[in-house]
PDB file of C-alpha atoms and ligand atoms in Angstrom:
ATOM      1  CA  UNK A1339      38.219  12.591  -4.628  1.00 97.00           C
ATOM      2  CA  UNK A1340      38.345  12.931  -0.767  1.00 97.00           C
ATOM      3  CA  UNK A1341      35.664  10.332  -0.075  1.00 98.00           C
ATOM      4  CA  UNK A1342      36.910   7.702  -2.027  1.00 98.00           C
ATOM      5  CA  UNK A1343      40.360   8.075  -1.136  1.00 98.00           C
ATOM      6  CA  UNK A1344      39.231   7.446   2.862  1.00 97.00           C
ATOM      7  CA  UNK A1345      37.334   4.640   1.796  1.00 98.00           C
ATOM      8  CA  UNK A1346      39.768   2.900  -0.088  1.00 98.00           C
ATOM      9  CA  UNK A1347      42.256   3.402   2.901  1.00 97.00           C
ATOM     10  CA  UNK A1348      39.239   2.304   5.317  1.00 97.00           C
ATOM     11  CA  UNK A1349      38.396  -0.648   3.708  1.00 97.00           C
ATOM     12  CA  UNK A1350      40.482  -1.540   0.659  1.00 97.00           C
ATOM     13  CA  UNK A1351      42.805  -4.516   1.108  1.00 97.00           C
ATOM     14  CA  UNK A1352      46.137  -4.686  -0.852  1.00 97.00           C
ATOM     15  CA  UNK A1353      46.487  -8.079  -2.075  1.00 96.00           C
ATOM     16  CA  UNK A1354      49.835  -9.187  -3.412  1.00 93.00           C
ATOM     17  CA  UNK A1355      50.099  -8.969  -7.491  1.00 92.00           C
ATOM     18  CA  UNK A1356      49.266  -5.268  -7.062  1.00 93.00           C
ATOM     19  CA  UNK A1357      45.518  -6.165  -6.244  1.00 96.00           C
ATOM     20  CA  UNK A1358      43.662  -3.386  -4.500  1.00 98.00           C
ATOM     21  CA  UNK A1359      40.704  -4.978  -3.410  1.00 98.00           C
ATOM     22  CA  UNK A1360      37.439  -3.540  -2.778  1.00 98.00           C
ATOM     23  CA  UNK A1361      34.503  -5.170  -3.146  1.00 98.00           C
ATOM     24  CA  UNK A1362      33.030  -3.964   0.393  1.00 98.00           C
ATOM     25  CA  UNK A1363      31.840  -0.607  -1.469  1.00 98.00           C
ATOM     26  CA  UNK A1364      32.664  -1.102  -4.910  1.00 98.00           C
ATOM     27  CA  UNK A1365      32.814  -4.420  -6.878  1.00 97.00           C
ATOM     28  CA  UNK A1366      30.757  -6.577  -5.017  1.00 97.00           C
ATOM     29  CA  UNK A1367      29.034  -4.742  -2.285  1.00 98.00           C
ATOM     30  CA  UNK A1368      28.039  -1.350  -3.770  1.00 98.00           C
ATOM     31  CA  UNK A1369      27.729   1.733  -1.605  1.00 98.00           C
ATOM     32  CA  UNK A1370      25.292   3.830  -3.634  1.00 98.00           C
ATOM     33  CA  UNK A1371      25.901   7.508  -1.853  1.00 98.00           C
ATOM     34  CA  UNK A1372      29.381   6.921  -2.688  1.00 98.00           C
ATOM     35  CA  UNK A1373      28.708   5.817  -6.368  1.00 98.00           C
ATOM     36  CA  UNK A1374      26.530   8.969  -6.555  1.00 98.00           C
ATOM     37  CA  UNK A1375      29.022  11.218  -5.414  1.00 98.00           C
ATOM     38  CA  UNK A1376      31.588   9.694  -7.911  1.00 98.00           C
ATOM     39  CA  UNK A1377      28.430  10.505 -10.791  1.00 98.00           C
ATOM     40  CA  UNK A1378      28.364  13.793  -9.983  1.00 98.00           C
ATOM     41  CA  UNK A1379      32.040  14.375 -10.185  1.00 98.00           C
ATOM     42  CA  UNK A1380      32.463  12.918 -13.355  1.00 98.00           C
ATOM     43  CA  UNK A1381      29.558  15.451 -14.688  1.00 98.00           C
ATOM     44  CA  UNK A1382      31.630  18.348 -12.932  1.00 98.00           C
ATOM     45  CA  UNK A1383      34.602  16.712 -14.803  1.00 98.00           C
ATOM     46  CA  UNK A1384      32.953  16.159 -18.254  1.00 98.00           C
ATOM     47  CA  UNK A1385      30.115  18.900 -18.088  1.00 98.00           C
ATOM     48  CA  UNK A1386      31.647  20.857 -21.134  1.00 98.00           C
ATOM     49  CA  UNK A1387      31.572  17.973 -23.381  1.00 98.00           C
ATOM     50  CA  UNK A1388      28.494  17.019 -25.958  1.00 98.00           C
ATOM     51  CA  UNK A1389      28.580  13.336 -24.193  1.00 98.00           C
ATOM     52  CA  UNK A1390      25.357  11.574 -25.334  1.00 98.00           C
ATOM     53  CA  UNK A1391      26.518   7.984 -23.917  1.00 98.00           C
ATOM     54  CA  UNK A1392      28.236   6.128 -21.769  1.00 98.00           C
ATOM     55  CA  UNK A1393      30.218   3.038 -22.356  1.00 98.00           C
ATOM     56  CA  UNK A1394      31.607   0.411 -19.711  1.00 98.00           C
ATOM     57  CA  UNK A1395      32.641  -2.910 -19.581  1.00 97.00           C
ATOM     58  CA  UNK A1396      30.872  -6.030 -17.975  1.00 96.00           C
ATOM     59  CA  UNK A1397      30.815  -6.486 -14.880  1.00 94.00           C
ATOM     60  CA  UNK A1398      32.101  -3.767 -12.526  1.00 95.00           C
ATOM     61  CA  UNK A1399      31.989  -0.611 -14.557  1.00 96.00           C
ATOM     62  CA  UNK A1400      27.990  -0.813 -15.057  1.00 98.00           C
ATOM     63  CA  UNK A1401      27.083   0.008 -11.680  1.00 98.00           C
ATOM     64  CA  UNK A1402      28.880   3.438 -11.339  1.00 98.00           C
ATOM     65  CA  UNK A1403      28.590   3.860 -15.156  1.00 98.00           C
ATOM     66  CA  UNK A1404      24.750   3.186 -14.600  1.00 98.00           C
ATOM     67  CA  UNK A1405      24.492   5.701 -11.688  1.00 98.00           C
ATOM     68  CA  UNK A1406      26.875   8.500 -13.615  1.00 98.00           C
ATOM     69  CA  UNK A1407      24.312   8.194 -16.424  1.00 98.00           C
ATOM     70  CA  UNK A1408      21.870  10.175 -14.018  1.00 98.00           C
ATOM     71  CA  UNK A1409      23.514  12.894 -14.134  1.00 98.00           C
ATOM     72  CA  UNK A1410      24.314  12.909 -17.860  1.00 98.00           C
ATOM     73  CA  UNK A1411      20.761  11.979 -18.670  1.00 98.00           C
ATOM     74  CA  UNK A1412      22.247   9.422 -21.416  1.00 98.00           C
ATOM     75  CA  UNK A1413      21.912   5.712 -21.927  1.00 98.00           C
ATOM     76  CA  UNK A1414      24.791   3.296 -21.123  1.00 98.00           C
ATOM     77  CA  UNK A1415      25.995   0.443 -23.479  1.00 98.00           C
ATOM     78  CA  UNK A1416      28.130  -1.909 -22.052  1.00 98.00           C
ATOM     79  CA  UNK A1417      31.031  -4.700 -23.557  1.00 97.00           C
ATOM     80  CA  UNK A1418      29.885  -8.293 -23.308  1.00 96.00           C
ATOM     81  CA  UNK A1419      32.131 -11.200 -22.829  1.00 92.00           C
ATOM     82  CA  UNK A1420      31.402 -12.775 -25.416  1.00 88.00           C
ATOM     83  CA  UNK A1421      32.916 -16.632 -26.942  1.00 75.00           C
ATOM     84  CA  UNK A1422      34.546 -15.819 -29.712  1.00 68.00           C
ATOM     85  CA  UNK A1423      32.734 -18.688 -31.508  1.00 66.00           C
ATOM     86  CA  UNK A1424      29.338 -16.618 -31.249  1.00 66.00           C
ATOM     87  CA  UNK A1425      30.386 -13.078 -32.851  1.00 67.00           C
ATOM     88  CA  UNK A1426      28.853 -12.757 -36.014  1.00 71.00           C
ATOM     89  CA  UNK A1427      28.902  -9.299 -38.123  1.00 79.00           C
ATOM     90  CA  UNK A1428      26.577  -7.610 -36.187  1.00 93.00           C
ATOM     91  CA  UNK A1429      28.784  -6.346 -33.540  1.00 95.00           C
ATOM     92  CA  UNK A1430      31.965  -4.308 -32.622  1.00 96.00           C
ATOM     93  CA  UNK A1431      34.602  -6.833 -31.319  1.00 95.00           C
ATOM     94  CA  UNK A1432      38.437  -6.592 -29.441  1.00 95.00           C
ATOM     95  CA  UNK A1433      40.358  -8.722 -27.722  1.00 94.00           C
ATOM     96  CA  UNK A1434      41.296  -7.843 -23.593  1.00 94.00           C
ATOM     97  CA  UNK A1435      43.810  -9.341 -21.564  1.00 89.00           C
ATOM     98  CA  UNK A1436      42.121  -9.462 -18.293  1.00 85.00           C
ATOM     99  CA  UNK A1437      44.615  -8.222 -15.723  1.00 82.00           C
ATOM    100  CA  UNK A1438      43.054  -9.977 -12.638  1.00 79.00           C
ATOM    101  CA  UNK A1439      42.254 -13.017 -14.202  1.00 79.00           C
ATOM    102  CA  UNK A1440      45.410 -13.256 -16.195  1.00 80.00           C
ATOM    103  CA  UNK A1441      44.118 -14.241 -19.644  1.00 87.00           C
ATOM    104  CA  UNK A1442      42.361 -13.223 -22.911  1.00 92.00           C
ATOM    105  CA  UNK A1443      38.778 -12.499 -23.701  1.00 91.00           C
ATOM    106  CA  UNK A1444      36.603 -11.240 -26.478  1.00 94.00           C
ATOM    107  CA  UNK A1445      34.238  -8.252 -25.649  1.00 95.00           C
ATOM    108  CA  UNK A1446      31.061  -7.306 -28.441  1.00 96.00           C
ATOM    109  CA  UNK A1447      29.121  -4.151 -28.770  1.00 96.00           C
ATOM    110  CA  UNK A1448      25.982  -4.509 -30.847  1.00 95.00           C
ATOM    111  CA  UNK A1449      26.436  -2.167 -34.242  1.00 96.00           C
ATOM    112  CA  UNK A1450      22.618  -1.233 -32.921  1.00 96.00           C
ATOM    113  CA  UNK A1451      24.349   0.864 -29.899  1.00 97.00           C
ATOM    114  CA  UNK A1452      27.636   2.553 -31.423  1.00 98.00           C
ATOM    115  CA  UNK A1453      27.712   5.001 -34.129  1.00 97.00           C
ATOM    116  CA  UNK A1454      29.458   8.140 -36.163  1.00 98.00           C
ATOM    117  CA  UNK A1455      27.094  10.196 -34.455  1.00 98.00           C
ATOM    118  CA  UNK A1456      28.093   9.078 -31.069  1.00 98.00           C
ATOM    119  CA  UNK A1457      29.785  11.097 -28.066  1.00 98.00           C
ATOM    120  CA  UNK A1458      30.982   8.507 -25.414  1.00 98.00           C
ATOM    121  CA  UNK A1459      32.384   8.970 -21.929  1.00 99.00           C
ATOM    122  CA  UNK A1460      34.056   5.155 -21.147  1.00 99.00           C
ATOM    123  CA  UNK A1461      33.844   4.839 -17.774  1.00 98.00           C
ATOM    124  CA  UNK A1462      35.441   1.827 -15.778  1.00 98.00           C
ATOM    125  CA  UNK A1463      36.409   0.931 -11.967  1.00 98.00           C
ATOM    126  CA  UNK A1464      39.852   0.580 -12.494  1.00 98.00           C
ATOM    127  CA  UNK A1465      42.818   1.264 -14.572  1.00 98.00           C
ATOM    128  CA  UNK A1466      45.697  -1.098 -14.223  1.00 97.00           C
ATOM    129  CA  UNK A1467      48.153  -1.426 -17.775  1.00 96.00           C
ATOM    130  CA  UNK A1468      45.011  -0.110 -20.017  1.00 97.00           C
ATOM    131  CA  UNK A1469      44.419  -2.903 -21.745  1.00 96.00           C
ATOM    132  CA  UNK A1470      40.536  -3.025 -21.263  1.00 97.00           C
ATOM    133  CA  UNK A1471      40.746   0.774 -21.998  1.00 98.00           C
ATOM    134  CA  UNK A1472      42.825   0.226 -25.121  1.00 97.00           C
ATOM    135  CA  UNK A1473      39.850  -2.261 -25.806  1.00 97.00           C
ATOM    136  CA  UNK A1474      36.870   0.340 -25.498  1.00 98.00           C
ATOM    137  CA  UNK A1475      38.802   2.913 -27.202  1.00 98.00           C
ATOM    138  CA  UNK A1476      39.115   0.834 -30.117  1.00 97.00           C
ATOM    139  CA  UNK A1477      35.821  -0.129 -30.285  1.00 98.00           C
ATOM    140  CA  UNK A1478      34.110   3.521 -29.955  1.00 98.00           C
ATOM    141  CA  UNK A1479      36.815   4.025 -32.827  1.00 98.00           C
ATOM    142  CA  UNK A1480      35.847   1.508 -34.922  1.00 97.00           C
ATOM    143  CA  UNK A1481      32.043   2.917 -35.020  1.00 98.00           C
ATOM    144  CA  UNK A1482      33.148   6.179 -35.770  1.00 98.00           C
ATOM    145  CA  UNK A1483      31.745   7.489 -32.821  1.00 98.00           C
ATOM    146  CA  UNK A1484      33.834   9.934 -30.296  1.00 98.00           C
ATOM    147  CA  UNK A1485      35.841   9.561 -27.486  1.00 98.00           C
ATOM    148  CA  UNK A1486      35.023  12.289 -25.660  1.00 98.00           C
ATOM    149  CA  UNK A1487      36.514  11.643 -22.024  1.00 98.00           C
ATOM    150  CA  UNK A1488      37.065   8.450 -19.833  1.00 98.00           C
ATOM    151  CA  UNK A1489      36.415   8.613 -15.833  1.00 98.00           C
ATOM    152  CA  UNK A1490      37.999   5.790 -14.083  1.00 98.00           C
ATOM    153  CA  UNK A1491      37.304   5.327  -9.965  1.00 98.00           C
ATOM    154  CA  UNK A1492      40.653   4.288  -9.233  1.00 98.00           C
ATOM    155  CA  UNK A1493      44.241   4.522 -11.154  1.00 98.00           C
ATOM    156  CA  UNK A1494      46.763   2.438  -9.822  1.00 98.00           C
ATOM    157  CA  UNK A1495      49.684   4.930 -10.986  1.00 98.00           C
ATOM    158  CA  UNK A1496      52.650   2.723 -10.611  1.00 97.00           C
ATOM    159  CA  UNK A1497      51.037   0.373 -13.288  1.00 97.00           C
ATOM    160  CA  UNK A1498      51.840   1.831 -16.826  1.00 96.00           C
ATOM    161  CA  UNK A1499      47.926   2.323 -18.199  1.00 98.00           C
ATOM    162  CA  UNK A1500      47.356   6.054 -17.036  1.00 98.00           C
ATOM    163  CA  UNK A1501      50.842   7.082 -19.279  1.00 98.00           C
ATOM    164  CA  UNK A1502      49.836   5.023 -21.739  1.00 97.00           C
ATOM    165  CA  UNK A1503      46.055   6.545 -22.304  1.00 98.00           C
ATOM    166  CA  UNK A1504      47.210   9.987 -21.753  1.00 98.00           C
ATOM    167  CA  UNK A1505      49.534   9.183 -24.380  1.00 98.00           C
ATOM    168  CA  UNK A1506      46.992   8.810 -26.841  1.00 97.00           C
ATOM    169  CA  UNK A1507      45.531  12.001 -26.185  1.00 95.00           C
ATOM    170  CA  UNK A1508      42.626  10.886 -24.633  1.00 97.00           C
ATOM    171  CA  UNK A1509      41.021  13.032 -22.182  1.00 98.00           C
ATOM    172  CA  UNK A1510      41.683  10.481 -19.051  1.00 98.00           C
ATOM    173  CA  UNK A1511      40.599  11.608 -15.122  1.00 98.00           C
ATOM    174  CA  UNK A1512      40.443   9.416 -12.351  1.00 98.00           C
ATOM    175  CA  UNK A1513      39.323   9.913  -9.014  1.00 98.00           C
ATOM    176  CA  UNK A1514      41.487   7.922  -7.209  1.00 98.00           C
ATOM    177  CA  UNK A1515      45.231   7.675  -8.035  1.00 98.00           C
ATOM    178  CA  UNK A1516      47.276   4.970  -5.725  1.00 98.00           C
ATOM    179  CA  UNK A1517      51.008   5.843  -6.032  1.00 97.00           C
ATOM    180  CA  UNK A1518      51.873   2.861  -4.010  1.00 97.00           C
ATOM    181  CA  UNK A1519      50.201   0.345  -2.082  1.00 97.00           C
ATOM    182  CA  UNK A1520      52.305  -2.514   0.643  1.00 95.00           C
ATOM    183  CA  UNK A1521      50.796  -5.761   1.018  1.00 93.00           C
ATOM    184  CA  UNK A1522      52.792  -6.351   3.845  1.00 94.00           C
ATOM    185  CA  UNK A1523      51.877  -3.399   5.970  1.00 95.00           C
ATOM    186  CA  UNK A1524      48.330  -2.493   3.707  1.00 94.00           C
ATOM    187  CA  UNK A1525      49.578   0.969   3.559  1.00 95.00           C
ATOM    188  CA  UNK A1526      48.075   2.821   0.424  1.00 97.00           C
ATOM    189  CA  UNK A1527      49.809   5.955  -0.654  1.00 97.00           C
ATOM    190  CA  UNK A1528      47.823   8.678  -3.116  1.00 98.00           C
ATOM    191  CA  UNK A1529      48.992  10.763  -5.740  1.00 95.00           C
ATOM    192  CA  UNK A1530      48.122  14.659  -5.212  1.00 73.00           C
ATOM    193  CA  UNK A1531      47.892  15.153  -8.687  1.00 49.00           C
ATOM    194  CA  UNK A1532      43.963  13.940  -9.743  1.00 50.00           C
TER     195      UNK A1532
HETATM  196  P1  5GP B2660      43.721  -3.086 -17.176  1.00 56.66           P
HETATM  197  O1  5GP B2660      43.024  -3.570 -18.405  1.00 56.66           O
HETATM  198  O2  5GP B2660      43.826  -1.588 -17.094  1.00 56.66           O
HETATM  199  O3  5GP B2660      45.029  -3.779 -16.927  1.00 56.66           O
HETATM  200  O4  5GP B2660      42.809  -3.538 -15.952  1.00 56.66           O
HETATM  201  C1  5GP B2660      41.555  -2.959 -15.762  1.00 56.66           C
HETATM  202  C2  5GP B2660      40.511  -3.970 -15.395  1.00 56.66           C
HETATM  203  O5  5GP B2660      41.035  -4.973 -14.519  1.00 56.66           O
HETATM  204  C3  5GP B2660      39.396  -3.273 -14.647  1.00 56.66           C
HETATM  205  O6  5GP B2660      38.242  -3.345 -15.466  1.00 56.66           O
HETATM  206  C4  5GP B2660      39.215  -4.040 -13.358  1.00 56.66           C
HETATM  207  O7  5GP B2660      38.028  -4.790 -13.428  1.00 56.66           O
HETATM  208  C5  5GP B2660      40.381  -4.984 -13.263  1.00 56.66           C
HETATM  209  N1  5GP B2660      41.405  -4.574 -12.256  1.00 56.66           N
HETATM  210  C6  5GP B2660      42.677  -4.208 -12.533  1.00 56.66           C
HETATM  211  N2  5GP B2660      43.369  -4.004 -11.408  1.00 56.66           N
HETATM  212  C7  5GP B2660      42.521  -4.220 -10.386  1.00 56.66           C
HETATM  213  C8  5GP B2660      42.675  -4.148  -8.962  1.00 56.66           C
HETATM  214  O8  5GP B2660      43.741  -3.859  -8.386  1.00 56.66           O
HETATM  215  N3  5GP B2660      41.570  -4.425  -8.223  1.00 56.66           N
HETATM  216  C9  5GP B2660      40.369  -4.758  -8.804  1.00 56.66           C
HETATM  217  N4  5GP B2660      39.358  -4.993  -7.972  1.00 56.66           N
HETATM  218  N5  5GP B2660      40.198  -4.847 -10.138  1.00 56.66           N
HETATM  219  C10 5GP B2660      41.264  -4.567 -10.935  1.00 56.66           C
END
């Protein structure tokens, strides 16, 4: 997605441990037209499917999951960090290993908000090794509910996540692809293929 790409270019900042940030439009600051454009690409994206919710994960994926669920017309659940003292049998729980912050946490979904009957579209800012993907998956799995697409803002290709999800089948698109990024020079490279 063209305006993404040039924003990431004019204002994302490579940091080094393959850190893109970006939090002048999209995980701190939030520039809305730009999260609405990125809504109504996933529904060009996903408009075939019979998605009747939206799942994300606490904190960065709710905004653009939030504004996305405009155009889908569907409510949007999101993971809590939870302490793993506190989760009791009411909820859907998995384990993530947080790849910015370098360690483990537990994530809940209510049993209230996840069922068979359920067709989800996980949507998340980024996708570095998959593990907070492998996470949602899991959970949308373990309610019986379907996977029925995942939109991602921004794949950081060189990172093994995107062949790992697409190797489970799952019906992955992201709108940005990095194929390389220099924290030396800041240079960020995209892959054609989206
Ligand atoms: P994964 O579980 O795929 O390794 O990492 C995905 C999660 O880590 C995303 O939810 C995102 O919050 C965070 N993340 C991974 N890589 C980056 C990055 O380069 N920049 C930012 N801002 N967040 C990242």
């Amino acid at each position: 997605m063209k305006l993404l790409e040039d924003m990431i270019r004019e204002k994302g900042v490579v940091k080094p441990g393959n850190v893109l940030k970006v939090d002048s439009f999209l995980n701190h600051q939030m520039d809305i037209n730009l999260f609405n454009e990125m809504g109504k690409e996933f529904k060009r994206i996903f408009a075939d499917k019979p998605i009747n919710k939206i799942l994300t994960i606490e904190a960065s994926g709710i905004g653009i999951a939030c504004i996305a669920a405009q155009y889908f017309n569907v409510p949007v659940v999101f993971a809590k960090k939870a302490q793993s003292i506190n989760i009791d049998g009411d909820v859907y729980s998995t384990s993530i290993t947080s790849f910015t912050h370098k360690r483990e946490y537990q994530v809940i979904v209510s049993r209230k908000y996840l069922s068979p009957e359920d067709h989800v579209l996980i949507i998340d800012d980024f996708l570095a090794n998959g593990c907070a993907l492998q996470g949602l998956i899991d959970i949308v799995n373990t309610s019986g509910a379907t996977v029925e697409g995942i939109g991602i803002a921004v794949e950081k290709g060189f990172q093994d996540g995107g062949t790992l999800i697409r190797s489970m089948k799952q019906n992955l698109h992201s709108l940005a692809i990095v194929k390389s990024m220099n924290p030396e020079t800041g240079e960020i490279e995209f892959a054609e293929d989206k």
